Coordinates of C-alpha atoms in Angstrom, one line a residue:
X1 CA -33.4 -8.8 -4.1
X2 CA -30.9 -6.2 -4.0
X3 CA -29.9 -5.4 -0.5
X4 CA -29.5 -1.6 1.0
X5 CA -26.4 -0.1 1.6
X6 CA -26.6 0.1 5.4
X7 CA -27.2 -4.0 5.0
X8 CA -24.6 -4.4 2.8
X9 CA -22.0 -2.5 5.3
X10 CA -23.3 -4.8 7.8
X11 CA -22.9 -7.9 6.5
X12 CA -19.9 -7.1 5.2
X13 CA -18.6 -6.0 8.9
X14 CA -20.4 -8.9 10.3
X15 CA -17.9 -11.5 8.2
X16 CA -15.3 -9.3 9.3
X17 CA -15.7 -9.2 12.8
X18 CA -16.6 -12.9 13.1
X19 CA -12.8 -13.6 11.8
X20 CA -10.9 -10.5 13.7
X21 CA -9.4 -12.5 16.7
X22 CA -7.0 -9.0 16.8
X23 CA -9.4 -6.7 17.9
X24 CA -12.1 -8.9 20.1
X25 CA -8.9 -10.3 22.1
X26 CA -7.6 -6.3 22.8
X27 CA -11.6 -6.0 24.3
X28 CA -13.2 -4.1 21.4
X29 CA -16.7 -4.2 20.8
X30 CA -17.8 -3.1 17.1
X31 CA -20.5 -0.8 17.8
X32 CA -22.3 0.7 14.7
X33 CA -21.4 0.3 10.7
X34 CA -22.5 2.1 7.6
X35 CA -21.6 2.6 4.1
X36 CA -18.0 4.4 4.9
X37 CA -17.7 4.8 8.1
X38 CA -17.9 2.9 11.6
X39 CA -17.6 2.9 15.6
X40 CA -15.5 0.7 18.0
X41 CA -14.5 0.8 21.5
X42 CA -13.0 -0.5 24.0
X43 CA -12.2 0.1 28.2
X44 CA -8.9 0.5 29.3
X45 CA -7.7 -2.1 31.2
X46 CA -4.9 -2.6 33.3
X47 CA -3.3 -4.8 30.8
X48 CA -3.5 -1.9 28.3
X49 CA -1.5 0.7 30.2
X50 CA 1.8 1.2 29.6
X51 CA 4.7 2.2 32.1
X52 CA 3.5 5.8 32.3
X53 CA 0.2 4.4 33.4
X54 CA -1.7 5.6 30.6
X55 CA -2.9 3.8 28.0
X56 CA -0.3 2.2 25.3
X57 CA -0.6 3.8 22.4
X58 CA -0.4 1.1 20.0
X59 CA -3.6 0.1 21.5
X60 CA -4.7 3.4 20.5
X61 CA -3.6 2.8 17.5
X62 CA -5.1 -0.8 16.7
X63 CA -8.5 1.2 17.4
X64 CA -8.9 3.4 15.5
X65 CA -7.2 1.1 12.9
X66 CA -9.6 -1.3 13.2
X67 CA -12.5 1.5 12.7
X68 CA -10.7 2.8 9.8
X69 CA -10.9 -1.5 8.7
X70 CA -14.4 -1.7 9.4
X71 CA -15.1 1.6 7.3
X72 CA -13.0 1.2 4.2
X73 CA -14.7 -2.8 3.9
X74 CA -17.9 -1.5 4.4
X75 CA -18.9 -1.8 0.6
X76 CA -18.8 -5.9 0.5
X77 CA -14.8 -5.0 -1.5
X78 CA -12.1 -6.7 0.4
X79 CA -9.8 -3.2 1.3
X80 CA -6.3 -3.1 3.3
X81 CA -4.6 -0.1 4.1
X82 CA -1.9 1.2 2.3
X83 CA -0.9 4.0 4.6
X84 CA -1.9 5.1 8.4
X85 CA -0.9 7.7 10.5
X86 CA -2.1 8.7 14.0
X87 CA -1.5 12.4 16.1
X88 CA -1.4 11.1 19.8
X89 CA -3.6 14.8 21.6
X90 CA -4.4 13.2 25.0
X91 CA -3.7 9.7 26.9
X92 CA -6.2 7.6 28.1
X93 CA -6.6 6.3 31.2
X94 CA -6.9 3.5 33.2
X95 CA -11.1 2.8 33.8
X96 CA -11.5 5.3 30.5
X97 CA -13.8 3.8 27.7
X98 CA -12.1 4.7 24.6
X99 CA -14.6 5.4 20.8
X100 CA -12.9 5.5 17.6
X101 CA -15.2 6.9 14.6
X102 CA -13.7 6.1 11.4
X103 CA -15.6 8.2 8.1
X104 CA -14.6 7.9 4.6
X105 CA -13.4 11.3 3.4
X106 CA -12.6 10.0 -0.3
X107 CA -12.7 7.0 -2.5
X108 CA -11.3 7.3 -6.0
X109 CA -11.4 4.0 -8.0
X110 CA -9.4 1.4 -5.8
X111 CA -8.2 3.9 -3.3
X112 CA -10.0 5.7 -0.1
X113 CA -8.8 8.0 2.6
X114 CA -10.3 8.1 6.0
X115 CA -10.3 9.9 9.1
X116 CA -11.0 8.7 12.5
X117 CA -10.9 9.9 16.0
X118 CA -10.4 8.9 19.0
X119 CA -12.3 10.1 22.1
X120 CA -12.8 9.3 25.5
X121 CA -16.4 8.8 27.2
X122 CA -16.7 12.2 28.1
X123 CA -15.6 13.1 25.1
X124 CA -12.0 14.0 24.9
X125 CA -10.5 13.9 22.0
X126 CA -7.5 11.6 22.5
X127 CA -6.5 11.2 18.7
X128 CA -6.8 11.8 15.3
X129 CA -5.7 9.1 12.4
X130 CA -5.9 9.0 8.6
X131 CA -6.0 5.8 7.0
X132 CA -5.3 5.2 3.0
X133 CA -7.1 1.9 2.0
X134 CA -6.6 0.0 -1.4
X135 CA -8.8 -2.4 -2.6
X136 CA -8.0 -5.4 -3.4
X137 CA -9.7 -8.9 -5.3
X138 CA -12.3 -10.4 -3.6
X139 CA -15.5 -10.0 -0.9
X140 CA -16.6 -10.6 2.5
X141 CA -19.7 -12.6 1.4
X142 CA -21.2 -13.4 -1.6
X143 CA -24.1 -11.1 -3.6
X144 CA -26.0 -13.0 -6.0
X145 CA -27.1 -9.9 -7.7
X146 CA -23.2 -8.2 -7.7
X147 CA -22.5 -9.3 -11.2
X148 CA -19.2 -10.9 -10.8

């Protein structure tokens, strides 16, 4: 039985998550997952605010990472990124519950490019990051009809 895509991303997230101490011990939750793209969040928390009293932005960072993670693995390939930056627009704040959207904008052979965003619950954009992934050997759970 050949599974859909949308399963596919899922399980493949689902092995993921169930091994990414990282981003459960920051607070994320992994919302939704598909075939090249995904949604986490996370409130900001006391312990995530920096000395400006605004959200750290490596935080900020290890969100939409993450997203950008859970988007470029989302076809059962075992991907890691090669390249990331991040444009910091707005901070977030202390209470705020922050939603990164990670969606694949290419994939050429063994290498993808992403874009994500950052936003706020009300839906301020509070950054913008492009990810390079690179696949390398190996899968998040086995397919018995994925021929080798």
């Amino acid at each position: 039985m050949t599974m859909t895509p949308e399963e596919r991303a899922r399980r493949a997230a689902d092995a993921m998550w169930a091994a990414d101490d990282a981003s459960k011990w920051l607070g994320m939750s992994l919302d939704d997952v598909g075939p090249g793209w995904a949604r986490l969040s996370f409130a900001v928390e006391k312990h995530h605010t920096n000395g400006h009293d605004i959200c750290h932005g490596g935080y900020i960072f290890t969100l939409a990472d993450s997203a950008f993670a859970f988007a470029c693995n989302s076809y059962n390939q075992r991907a890691v990124a090669q390249h990331n930056t991040i444009s910091f627009l707005a901070p977030g704040r202390l209470g705020d519950r922050l939603t990164a959207v990670a969606r694949e904008v290419t994939l050429a052979g063994r290498t993808g490019v992403y874009d994500a965003t950052v936003e706020t619950q009300d839906g301020t954009l509070i950054a913008v990051f492009r990810g390079n992934s690179r696949t390398v050997k190996g899968t998040h759970f086995d397919e018995p009809d994925a021929g080798g």
